[in-house]
CSV table of C-alpha atoms in Angstrom, one decimal:
chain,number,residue,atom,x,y,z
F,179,UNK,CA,100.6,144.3,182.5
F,180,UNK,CA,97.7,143.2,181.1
F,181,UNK,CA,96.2,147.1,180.1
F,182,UNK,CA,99.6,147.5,178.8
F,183,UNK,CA,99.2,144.8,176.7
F,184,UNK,CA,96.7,145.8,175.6
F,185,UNK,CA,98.4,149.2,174.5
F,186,UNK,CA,100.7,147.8,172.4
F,187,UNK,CA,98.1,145.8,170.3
F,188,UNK,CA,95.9,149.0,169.8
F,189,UNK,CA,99.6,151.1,168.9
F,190,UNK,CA,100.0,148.1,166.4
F,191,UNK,CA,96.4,148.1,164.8
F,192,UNK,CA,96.5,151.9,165.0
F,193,UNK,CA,99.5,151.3,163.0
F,194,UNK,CA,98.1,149.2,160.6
F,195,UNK,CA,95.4,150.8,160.0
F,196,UNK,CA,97.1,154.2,158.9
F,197,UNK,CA,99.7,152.2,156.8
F,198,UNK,CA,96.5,150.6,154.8
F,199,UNK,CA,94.9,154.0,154.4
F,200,UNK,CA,98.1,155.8,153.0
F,201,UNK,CA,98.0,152.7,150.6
F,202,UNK,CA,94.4,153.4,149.6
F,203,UNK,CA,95.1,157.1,149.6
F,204,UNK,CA,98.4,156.1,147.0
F,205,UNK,CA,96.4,153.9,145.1
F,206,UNK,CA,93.3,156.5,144.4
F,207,UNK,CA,96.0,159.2,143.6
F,208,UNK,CA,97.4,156.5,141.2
F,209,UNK,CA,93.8,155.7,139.5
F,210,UNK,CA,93.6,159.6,139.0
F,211,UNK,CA,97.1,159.9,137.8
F,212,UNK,CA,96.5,157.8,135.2
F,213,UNK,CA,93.0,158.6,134.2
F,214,UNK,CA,94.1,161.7,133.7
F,215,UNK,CA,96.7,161.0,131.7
F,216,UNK,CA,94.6,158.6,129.5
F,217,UNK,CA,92.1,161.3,128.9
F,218,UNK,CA,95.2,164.0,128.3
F,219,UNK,CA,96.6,161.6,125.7
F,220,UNK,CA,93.4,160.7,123.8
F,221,UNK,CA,92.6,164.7,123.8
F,222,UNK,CA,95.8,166.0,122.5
F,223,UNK,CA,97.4,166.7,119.4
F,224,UNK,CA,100.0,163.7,120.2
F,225,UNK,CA,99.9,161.6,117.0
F,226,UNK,CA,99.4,157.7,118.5
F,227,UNK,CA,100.2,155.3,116.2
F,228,UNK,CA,97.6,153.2,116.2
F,229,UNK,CA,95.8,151.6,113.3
F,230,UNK,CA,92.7,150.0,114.7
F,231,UNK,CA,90.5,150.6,117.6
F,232,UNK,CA,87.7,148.0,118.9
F,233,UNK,CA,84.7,148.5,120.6
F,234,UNK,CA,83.1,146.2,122.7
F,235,UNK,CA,80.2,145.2,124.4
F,236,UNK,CA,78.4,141.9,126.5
F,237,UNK,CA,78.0,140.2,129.5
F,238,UNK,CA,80.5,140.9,132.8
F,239,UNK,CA,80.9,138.1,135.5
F,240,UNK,CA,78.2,136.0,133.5
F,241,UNK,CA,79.4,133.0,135.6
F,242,UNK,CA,78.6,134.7,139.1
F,243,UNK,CA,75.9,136.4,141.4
F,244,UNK,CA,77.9,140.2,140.3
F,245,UNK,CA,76.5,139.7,136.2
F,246,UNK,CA,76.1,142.6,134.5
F,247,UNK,CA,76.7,144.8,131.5
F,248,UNK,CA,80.4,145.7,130.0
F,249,UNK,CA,81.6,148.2,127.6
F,250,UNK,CA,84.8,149.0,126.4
F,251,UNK,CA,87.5,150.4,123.8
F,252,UNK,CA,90.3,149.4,122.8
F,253,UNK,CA,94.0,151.0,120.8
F,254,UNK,CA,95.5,148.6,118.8
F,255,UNK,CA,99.2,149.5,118.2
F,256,UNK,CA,100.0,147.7,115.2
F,257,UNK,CA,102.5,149.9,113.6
F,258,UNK,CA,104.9,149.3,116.8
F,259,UNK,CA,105.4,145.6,116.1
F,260,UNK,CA,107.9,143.5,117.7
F,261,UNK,CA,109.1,140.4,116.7
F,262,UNK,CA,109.9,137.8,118.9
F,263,UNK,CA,112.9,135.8,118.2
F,264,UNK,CA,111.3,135.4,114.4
F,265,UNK,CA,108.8,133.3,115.8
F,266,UNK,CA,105.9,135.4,117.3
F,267,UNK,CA,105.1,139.1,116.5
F,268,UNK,CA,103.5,141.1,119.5
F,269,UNK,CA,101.8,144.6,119.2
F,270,UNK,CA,100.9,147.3,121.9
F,271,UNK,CA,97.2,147.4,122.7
F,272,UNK,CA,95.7,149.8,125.3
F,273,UNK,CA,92.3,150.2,126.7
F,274,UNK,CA,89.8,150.9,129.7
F,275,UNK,CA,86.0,149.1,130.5
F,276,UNK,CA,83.5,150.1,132.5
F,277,UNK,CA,80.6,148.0,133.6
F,278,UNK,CA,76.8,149.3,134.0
F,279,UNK,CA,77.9,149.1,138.1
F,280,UNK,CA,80.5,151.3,137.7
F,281,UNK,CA,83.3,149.5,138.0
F,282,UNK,CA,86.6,150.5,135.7
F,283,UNK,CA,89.6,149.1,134.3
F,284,UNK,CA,92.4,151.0,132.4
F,285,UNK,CA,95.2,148.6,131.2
F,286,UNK,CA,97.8,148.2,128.5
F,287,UNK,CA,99.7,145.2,127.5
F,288,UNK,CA,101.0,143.1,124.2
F,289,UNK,CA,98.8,141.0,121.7
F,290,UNK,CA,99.5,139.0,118.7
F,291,UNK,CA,97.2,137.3,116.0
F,292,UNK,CA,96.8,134.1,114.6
F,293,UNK,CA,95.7,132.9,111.7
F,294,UNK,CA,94.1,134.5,108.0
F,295,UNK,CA,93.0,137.8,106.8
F,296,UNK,CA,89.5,136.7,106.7
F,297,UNK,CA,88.9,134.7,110.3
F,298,UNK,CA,91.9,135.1,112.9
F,299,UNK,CA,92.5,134.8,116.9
F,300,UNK,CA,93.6,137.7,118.6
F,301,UNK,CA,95.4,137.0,121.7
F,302,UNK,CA,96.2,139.7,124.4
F,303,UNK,CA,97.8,139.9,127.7
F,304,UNK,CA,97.0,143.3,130.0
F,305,UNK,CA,97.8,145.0,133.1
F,306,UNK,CA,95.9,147.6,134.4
F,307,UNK,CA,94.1,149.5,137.5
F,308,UNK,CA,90.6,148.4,138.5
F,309,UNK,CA,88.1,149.7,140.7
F,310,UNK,CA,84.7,148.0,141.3
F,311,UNK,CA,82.8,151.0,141.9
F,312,UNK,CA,79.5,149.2,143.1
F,313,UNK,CA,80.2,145.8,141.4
F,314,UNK,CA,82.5,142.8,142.3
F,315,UNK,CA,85.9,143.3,145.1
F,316,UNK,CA,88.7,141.6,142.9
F,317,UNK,CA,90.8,142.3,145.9
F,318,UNK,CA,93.1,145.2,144.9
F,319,UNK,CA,93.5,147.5,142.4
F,320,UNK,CA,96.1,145.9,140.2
F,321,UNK,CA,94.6,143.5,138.2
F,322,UNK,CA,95.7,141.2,134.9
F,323,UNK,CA,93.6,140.8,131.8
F,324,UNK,CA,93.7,137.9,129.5
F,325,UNK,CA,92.0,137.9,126.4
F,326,UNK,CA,91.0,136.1,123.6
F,327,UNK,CA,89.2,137.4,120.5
F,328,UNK,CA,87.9,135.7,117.3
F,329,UNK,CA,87.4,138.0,114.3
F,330,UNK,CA,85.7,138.1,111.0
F,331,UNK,CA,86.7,140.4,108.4
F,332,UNK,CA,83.6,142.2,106.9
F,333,UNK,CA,85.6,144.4,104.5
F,334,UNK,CA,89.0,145.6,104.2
F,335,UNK,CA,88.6,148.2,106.7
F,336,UNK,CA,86.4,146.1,109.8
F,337,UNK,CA,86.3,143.5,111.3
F,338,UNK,CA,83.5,142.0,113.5
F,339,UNK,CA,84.1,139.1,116.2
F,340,UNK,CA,83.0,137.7,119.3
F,341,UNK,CA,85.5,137.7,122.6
F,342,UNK,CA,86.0,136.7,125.8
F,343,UNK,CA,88.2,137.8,129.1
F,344,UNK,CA,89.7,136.7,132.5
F,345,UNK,CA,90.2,139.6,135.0
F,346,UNK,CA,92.1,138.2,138.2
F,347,UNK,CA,95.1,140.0,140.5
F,348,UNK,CA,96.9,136.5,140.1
F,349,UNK,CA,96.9,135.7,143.8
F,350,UNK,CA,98.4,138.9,144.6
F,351,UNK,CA,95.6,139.2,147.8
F,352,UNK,CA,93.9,137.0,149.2
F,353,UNK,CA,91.2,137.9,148.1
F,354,UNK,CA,90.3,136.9,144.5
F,355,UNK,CA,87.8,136.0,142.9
F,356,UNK,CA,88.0,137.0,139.5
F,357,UNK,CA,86.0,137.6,136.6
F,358,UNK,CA,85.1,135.8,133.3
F,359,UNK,CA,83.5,138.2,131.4
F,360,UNK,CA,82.6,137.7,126.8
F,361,UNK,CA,81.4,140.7,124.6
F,362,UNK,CA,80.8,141.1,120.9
F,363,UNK,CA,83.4,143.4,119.1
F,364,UNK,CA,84.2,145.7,115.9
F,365,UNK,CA,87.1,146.6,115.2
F,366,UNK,CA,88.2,149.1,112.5
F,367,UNK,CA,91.6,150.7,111.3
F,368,UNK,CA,92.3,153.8,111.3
């Protein structure tokens, strides 16, 4: 009884154990999926209508053992506004990080800005796929981005501003630690 017992709890890990692999196996196909897509889309002759891009560049997980360097780009879709009951206008933005341990994030999401042409917040909220490559577990691959960005316009054109993010899967695993992560940042319109 006992040995049979047994059985059944190495039929159920067993079982487990190839359920969570076909998940990672899903979820790799996924990262690729998109990537490629991401790289098909910023490659083709498909006109995007975006009128700024950022780049950006500082200090990931500065609060934790993981610290390292981040760089990133972002598409800011400005020219596919939406306006939220007259009150709030929201734009597209979509963009990807990678840190000096290899660890990647592609998201998209909405952000709005607040305040004059010369100094303004931008304020973004993104979704995205993450892998840590050889820096910090943040527990799955889905992960949520918030953002906040302070910019000074230097001409017409740029802008130039200092920034900071939260990368967490919102209690989605049990695992999660997050990361709090601030950059300097140009932005420039197209």
């Amino acid at each position: 009884l006992a040995r049979h017992a047994r059985g059944h709890r190495f039929e159920s890990c067993h079982a487990h154990h190839l359920l969570l692999n076909l998940m990672i196996y899903d979820l790799i196909y996924m990262k690729k999926y998109l990537l490629s897509l991401f790289i098909f889309v910023l490659s083709s002759n498909i006109t995007i209508n975006a009128n700024s891009y950022s780049i950006f560049g500082g200090t990931y997980d500065y609060d934790d053992d993981n610290t390292t360097n981040l760089f990133g780009l972002n598409y800011h879709l400005s020219n596919n506004e939406i306006d939220l009951i007259n009150i709030l206008t929201i734009n597209p933005v979509i963009g990807g990080l990678i840190t000096a341990k290899s660890a990647t994030m592609f998201y998209g999401g909405f952000e709005t800005n607040i305040g004059a042409d010369l100094i303004y917040l931008n304020l973004s909220s993104s979704a995205g796929i993450y892998n840590n490559g050889d820096g910090k577990d943040l527990g799955n691959a889905l992960q949520f981005k918030s953002e906040v960005n302070l910019f000074y316009s230097i001409s017409k054109e740029s802008r130039f501003g200092i920034g900071s993010h939260h990368i967490s899967n919102a209690g989605l695993d049990s695992v999660n630690p997050g990361t709090n992560n601030f950059y300097l940042i140009y932005n420039r319109n197209f």
